[in-house]
Every structure is written in structure tokens, then in C-alpha cells.
Coordinates of N, CA and C in Angstrom, one line a residue:
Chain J
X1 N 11.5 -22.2 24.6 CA 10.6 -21.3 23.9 C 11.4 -20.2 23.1
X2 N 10.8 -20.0 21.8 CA 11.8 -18.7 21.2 C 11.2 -17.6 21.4
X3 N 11.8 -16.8 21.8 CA 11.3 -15.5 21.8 C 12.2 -14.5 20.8
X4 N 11.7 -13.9 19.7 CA 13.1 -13.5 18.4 C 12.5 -11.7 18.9
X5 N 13.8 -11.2 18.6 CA 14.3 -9.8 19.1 C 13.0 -9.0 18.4
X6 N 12.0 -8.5 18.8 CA 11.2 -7.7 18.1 C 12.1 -6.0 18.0
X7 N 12.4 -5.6 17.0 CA 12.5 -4.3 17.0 C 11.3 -3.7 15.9
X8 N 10.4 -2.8 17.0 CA 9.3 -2.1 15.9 C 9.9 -0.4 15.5
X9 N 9.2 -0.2 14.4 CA 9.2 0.9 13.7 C 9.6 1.9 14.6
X10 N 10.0 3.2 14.6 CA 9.6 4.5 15.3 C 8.5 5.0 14.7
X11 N 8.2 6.0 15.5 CA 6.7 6.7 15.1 C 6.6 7.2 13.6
X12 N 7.6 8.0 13.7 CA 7.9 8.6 12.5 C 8.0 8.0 10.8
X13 N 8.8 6.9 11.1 CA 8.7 6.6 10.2 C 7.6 5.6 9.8
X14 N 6.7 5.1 11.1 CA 5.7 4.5 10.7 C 4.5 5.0 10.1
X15 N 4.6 6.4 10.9 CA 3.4 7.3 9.7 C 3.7 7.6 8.7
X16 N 5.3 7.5 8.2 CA 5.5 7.9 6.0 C 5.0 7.1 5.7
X17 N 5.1 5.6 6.5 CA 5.4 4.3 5.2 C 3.4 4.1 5.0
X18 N 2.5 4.5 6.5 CA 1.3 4.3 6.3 C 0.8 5.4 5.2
X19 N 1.7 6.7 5.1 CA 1.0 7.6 4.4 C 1.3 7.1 3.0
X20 N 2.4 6.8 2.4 CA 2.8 6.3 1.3 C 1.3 5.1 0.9
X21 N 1.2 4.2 1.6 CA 0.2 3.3 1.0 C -1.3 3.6 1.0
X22 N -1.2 4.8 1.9 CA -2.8 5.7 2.0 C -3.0 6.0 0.7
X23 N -2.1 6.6 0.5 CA -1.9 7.3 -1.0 C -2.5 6.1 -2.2
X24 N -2.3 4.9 -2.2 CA -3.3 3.9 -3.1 C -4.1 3.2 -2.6
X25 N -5.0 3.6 -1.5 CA -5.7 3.2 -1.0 C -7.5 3.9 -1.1
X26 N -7.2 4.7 -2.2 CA -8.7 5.2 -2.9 C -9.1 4.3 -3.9
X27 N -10.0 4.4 -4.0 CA -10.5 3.1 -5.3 C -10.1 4.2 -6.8
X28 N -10.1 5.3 -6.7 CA -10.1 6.4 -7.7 C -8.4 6.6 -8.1
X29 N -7.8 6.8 -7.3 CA -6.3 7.2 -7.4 C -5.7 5.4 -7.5
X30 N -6.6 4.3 -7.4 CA -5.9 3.3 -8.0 C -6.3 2.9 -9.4
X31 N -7.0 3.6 -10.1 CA -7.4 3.2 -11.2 C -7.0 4.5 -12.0
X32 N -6.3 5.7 -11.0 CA -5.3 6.8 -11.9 C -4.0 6.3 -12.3
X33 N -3.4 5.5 -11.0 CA -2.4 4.9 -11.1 C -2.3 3.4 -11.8
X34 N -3.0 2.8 -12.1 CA -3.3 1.8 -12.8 C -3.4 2.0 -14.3
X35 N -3.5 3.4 -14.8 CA -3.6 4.1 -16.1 C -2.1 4.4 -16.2
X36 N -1.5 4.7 -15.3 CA 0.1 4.9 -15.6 C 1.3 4.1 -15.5
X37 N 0.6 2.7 -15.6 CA 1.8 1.6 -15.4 C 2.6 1.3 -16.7
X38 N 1.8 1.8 -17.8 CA 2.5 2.0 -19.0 C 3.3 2.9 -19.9
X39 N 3.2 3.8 -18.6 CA 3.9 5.1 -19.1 C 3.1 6.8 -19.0
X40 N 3.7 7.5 -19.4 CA 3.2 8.9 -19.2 C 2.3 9.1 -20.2
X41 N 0.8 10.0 -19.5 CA -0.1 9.8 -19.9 C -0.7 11.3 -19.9
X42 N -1.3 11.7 -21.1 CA -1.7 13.1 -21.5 C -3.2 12.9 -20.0
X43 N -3.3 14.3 -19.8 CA -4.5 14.4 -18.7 C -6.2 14.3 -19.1
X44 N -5.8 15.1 -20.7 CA -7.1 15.0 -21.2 C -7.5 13.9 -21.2
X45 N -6.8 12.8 -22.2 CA -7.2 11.4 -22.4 C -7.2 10.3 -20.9
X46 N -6.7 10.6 -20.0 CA -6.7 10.2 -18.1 C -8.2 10.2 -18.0
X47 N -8.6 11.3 -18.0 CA -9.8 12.1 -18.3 C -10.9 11.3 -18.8
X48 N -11.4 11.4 -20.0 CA -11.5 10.5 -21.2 C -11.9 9.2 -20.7
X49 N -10.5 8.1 -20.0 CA -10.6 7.0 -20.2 C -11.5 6.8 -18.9
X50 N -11.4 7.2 -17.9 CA -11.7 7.0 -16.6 C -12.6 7.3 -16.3
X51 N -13.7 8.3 -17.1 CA -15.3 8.1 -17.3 C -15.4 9.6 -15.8
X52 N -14.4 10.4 -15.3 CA -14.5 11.1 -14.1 C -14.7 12.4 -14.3
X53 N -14.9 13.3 -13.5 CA -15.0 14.8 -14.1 C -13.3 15.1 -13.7
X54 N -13.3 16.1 -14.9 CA -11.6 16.6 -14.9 C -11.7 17.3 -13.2
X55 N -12.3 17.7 -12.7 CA -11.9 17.9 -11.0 C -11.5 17.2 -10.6
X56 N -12.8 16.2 -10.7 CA -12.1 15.0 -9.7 C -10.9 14.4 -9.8
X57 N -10.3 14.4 -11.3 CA -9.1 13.7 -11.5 C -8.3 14.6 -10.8
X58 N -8.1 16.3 -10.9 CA -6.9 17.1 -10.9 C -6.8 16.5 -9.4
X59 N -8.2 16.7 -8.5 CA -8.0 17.0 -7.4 C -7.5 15.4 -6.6
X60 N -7.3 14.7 -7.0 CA -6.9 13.2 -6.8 C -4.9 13.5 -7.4
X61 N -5.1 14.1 -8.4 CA -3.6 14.3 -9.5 C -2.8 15.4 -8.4
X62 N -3.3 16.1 -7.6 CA -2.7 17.2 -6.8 C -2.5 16.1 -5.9
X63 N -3.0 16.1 -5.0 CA -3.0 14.7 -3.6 C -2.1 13.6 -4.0
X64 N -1.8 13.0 -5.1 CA -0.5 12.3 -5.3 C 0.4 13.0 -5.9
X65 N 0.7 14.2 -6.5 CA 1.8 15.0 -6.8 C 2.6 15.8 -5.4
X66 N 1.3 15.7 -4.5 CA 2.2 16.2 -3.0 C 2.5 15.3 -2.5
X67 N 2.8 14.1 -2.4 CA 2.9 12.7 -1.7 C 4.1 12.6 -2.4
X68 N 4.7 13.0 -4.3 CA 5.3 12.2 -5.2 C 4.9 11.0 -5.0
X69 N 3.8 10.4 -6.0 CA 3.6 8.9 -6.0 C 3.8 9.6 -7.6
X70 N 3.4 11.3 -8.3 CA 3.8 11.4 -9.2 C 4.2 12.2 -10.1
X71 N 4.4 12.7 -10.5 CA 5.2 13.6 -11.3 C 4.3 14.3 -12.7
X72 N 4.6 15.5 -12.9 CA 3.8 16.0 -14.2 C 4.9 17.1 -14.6
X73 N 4.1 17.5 -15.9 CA 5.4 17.8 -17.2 C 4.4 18.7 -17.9
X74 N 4.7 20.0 -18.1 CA 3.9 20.8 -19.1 C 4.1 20.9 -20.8
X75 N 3.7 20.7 -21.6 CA 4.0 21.0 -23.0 C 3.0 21.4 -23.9
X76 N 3.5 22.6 -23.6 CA 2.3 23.6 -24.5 C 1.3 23.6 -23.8
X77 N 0.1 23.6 -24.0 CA -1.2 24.2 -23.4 C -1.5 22.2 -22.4
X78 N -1.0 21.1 -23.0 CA -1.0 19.9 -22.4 C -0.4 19.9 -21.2
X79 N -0.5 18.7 -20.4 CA 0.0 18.2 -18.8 C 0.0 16.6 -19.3
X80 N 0.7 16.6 -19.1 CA 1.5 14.9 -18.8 C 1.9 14.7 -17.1
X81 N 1.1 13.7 -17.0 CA 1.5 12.4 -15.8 C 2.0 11.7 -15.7
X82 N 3.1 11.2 -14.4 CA 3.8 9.9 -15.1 C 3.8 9.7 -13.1
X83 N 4.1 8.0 -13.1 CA 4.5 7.7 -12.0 C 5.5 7.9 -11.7
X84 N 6.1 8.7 -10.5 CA 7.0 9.2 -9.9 C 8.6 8.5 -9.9
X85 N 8.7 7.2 -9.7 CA 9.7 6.4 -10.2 C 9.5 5.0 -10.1
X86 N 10.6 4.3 -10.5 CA 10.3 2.7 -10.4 C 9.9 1.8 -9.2
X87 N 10.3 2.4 -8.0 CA 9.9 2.1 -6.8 C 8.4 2.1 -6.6
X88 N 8.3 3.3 -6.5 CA 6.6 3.6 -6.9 C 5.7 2.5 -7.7
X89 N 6.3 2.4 -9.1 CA 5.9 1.7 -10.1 C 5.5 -0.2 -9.3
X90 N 6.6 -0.5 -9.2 CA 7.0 -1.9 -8.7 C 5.9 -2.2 -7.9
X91 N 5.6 -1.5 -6.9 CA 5.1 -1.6 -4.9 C 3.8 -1.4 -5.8
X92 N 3.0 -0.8 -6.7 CA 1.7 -0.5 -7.0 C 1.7 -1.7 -7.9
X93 N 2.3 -2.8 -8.4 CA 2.3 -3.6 -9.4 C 2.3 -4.9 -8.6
X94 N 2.7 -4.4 -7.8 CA 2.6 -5.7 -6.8 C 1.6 -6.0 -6.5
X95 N 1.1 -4.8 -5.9 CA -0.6 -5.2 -5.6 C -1.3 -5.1 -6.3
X96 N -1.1 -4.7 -7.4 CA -2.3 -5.0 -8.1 C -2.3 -6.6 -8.9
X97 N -0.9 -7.0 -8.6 CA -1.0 -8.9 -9.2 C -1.6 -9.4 -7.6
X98 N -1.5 -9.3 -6.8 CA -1.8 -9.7 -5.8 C -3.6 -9.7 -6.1
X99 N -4.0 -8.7 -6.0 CA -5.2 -8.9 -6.0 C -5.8 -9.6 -7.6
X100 N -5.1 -9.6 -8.6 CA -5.6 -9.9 -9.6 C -5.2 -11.2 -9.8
X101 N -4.3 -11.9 -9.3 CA -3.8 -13.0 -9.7 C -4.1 -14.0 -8.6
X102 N -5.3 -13.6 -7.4 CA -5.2 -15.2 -6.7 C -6.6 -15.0 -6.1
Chain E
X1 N 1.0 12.9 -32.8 CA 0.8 12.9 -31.6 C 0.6 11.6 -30.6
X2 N 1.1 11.0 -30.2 CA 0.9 9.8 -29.6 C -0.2 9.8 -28.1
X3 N -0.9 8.4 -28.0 CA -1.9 8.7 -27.9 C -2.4 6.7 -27.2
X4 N -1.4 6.6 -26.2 CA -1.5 5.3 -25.6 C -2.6 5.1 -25.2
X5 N -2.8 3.6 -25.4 CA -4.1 3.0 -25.0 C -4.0 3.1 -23.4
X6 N -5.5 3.5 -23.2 CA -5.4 3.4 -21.7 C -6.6 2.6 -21.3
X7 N -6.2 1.6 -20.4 CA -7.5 0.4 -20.6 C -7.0 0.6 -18.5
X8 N -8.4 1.3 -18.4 CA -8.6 1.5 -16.3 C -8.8 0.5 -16.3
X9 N -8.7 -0.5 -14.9 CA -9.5 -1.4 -13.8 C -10.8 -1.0 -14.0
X10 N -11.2 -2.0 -13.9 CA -12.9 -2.3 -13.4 C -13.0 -1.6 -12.0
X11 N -14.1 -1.3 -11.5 CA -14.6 -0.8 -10.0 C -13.8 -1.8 -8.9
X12 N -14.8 -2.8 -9.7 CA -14.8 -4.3 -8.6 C -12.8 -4.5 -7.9
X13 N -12.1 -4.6 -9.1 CA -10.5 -4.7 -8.9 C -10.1 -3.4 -8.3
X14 N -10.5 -2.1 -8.6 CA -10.0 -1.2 -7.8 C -10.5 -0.9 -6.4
X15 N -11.6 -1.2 -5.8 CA -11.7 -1.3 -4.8 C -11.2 -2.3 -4.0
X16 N -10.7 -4.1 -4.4 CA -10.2 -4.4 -3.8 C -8.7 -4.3 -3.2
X17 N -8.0 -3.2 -4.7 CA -7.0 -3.1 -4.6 C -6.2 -1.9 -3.8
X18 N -7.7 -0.9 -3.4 CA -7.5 0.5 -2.5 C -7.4 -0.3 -0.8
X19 N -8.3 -1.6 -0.8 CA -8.8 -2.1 0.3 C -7.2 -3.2 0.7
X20 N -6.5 -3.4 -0.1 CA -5.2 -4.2 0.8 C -4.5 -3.2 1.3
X21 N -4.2 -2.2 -0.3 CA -3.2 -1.1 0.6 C -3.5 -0.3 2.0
X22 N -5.3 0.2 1.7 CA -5.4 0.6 3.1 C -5.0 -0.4 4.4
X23 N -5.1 -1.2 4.2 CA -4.8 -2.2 5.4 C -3.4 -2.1 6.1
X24 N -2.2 -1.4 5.0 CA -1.3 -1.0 5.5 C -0.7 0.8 5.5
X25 N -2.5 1.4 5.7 CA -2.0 3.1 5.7 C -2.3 3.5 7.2
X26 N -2.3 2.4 8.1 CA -2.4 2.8 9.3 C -1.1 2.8 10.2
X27 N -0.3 4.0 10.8 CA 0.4 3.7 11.8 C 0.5 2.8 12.7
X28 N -0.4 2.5 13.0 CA 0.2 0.9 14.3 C -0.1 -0.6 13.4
X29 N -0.8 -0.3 12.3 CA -0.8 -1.9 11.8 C 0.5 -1.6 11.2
X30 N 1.1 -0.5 10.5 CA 2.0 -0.7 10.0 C 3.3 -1.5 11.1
X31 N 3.6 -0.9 12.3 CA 4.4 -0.9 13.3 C 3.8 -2.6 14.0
X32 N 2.8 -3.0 13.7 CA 2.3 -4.4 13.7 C 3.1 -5.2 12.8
X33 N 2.6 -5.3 11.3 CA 3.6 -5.6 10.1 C 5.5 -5.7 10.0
X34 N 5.5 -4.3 10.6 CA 7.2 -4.1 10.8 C 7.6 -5.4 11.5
X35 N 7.2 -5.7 12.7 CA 7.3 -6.8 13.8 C 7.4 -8.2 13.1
X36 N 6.4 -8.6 12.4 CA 6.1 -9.4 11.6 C 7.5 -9.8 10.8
X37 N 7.9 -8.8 10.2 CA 8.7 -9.4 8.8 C 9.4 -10.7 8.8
X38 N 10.2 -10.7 10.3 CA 11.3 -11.4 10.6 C 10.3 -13.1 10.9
X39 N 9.2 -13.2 11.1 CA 9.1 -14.2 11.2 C 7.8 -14.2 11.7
X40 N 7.1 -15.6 12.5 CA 6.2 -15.4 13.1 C 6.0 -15.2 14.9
X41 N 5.5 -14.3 15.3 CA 5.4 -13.5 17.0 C 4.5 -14.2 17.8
X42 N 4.7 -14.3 18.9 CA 3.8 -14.6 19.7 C 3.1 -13.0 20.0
X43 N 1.4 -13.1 20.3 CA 1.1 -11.9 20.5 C 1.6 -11.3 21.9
X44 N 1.4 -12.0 22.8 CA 2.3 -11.9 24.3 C 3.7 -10.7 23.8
X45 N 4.3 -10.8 23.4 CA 5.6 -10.2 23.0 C 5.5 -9.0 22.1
X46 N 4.4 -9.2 21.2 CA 4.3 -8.3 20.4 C 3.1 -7.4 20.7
X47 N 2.5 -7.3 21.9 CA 1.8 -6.3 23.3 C 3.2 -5.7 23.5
X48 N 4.0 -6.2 24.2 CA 5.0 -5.8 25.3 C 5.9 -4.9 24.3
X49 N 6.6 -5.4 22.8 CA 7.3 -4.6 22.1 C 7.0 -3.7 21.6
X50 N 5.7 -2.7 21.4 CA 4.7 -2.0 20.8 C 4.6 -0.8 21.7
X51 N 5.0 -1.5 23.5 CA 3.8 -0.9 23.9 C 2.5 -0.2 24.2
X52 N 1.8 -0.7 23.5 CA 0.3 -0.5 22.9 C -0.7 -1.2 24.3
X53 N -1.9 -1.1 24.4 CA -2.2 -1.7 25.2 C -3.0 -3.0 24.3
X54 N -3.6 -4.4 25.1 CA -3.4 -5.9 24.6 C -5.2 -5.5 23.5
X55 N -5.8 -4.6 23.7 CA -6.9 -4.2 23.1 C -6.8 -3.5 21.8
X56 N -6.3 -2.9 21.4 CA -5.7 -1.9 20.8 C -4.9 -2.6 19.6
X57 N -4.2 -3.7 20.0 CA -3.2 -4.8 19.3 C -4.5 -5.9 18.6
X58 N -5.1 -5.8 19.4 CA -6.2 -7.4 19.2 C -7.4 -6.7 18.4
X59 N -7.3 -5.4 18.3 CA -8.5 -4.6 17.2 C -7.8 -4.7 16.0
X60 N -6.7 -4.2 15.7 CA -5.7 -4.2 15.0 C -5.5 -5.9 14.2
X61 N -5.2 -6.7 15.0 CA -5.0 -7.8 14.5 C -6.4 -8.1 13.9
X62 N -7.2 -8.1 14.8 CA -8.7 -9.1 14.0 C -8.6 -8.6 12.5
X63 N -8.4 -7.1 12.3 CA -8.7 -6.4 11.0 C -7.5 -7.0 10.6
X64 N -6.5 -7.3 10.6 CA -5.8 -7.7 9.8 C -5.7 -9.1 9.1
X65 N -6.2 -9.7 9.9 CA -6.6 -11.3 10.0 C -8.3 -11.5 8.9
X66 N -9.2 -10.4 8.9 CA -10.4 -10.5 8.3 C -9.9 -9.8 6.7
X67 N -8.8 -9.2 6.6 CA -8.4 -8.8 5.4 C -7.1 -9.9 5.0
X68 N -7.4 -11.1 5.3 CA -6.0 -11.7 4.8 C -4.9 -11.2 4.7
X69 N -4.2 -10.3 5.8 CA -2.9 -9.8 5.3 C -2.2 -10.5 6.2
X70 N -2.8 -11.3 7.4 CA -1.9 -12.0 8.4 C -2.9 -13.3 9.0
X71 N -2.3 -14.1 9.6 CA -2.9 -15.6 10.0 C -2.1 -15.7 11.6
X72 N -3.3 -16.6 11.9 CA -3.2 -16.5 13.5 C -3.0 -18.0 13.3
X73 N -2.3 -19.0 15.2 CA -2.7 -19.8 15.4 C -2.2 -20.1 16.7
X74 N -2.9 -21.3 17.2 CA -3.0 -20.8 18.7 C -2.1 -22.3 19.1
X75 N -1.6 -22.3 20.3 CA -0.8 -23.0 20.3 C -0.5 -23.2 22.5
X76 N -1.6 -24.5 22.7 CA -2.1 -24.1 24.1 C -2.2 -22.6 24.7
X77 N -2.0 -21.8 25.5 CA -2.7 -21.0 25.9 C -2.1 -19.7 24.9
X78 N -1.1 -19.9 24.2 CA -0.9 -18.6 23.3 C -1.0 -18.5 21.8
X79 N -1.3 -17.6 21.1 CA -1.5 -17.2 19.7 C -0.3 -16.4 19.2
X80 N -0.1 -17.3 18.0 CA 0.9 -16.6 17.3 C 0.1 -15.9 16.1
X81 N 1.0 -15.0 15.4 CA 0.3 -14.5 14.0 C 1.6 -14.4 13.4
X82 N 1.3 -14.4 11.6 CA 2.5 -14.1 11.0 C 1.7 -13.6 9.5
X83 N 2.5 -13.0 9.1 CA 2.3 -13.1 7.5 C 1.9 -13.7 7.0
X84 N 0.7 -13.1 6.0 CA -0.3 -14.2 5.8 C 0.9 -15.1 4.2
X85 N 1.3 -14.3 3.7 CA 1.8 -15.2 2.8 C 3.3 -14.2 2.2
X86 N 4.2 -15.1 1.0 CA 5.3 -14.0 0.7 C 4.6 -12.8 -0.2
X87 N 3.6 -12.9 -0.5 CA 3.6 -11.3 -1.3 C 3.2 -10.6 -0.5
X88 N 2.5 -10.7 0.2 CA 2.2 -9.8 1.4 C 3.5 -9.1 1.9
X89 N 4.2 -9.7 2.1 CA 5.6 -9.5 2.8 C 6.2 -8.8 2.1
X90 N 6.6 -9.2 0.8 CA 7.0 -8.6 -0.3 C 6.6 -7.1 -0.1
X91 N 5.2 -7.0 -0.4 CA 4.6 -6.3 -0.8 C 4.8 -4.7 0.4
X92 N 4.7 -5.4 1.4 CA 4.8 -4.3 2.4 C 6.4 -4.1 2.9
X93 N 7.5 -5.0 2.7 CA 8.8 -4.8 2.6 C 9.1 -3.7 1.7
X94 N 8.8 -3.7 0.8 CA 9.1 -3.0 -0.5 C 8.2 -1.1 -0.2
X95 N 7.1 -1.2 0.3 CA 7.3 0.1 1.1 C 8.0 0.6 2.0
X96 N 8.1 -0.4 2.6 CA 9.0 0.4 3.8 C 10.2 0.6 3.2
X97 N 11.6 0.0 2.7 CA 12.6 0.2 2.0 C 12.2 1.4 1.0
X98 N 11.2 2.1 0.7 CA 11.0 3.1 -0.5 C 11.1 4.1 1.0
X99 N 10.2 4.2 1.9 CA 9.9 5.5 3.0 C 12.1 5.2 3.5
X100 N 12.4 4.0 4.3 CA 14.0 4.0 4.7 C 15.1 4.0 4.2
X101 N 14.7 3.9 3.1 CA 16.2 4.6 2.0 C 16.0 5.3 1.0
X102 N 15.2 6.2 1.2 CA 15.2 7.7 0.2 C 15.3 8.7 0.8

């Protein structure tokens, strides 16, 4: 009979990696991050496209800016969004072909 | 001024796609999953390597199993589970490497 070496997580790092995917696990912050797979995106038009009140967005845009899933940019009286980096990008693209593609 | 198209997910796709990730924003499914990568477990072993108690593992698993992220099979008196498929794997590999080497 095989019995193969289990080595599990430590605690620690198993609550980043669960908080990391908590973080796209709102139906709302996946359809913020689903607006940013093409690049950095003005807030008004975030806003705009996603049919939300600008609270709800900031207050979802704060909650992944403290996680870094992402990043923002001031210019002039505007705010720009962007996904935090390509890792980020990839792991949210994944799943979202996953669920779209089968 | 530039001014990207931004075309959101539907409800329907973003809910299912808040509902895989949550599947992996929990500490012990994650530390369930970790176990997994290398192959498929007998649950016998993967009680023992957790230390968790066999209840607590088998709540855990059902939900994992009722959300397709893992597959069971029984094999006279013991059940194995594994990964339900490679994106799955992928998918949750590629978190963890983002939380273990940054």
C-alpha cells in the first residue's frame, strides 16, 4: 500500500494563501477585478460600468488595496486602478476561464 | 483622454466565480488542498497529517466534493480523494507560490 509523505501547510501561511483568494471571493470585487484584466482603469468610468454606487465600489477598492490584489495612481482630481501585478492578474484569469470555459 | 471599454461579467458568472475562489479562502480546506497537490490521499492519513479531528476533515471534504474542487473514491474499506482536475491544481498552485515566494 502507498502511503506518500503528506507535508501540510503551517498555520500561517495557510491563512495568507486563504485570505489572498477571500479577496475574489465576493461576487462584486470579482466583477471589479474582471474590469481590470485589460488594464488600468479610471474610477469614474469603474463606476459607470458596473451599474454600483461609487461607495460601494471605493469601499470594495479599499478592501483590495489593503490585501494589494491592487494598486491606484492619482492624476489630477482622477484615481486610476490597476491590478496589483501579473501574479495577481494570471491566478484571477484562471478562474475566471475555469468557470467560463467548461 | 483615453477611455477603455469596460465590458463587467454578468451576475450569473460572477457569482460563480466568487463561489470557486471562496472554496479556497478557508484555512483548513486550504491545508486540505496543500495535501492534495502531490497526488491522490487516502483520507485515513490525511486525518492523521492535519491533525484535525475525522469530523471536521469530512465537513470540509463533503464541501469540497459538492463544489467540484476535489473527487472521492472508495476503494474497499477506504476513500481516497484527489484533485478534482489540472486547473483546479493549477489554479490553487499558483496561489500558493504568490503567498510562498513574495
Amino acid at each position: 500500500m502507498d502511503h506518500p509523505h503528506i507535508a501540510p501547510l503551517d498555520d500561517q501561511n495557510a491563512i495568507q494563501i486563504a485570505e489572498l483568494f477571500a479577496s475574489f471571493s465576493d461576487p462584486t470585487r470579482v466583477r471589479i477585478l474582471s474590469s481590470l484584466l485589460a488594464g488600468e482603469v479610471n474610477v469614474g468610468d469603474l463606476v459607470q460600468s458596473l451599474g454600483l454606487s461609487k461607495s460601494a465600489i471605493s469601499h470594495q477598492l479599499r478592501s483590495l488595496r489593503d490585501k494589494r490584489v491592487i494598486r491606484a495612481r492619482k492624476q489630477g482630481r482622477q484615481v486610476f486602478v490597476a491590478l496589483d501585478d501579473e501574479h495577481i492578474k494570471e491566478l484571477f484569469q484562471r478562474g475566471l476561464d475555469h468557470i467560463l470555459h467548461t
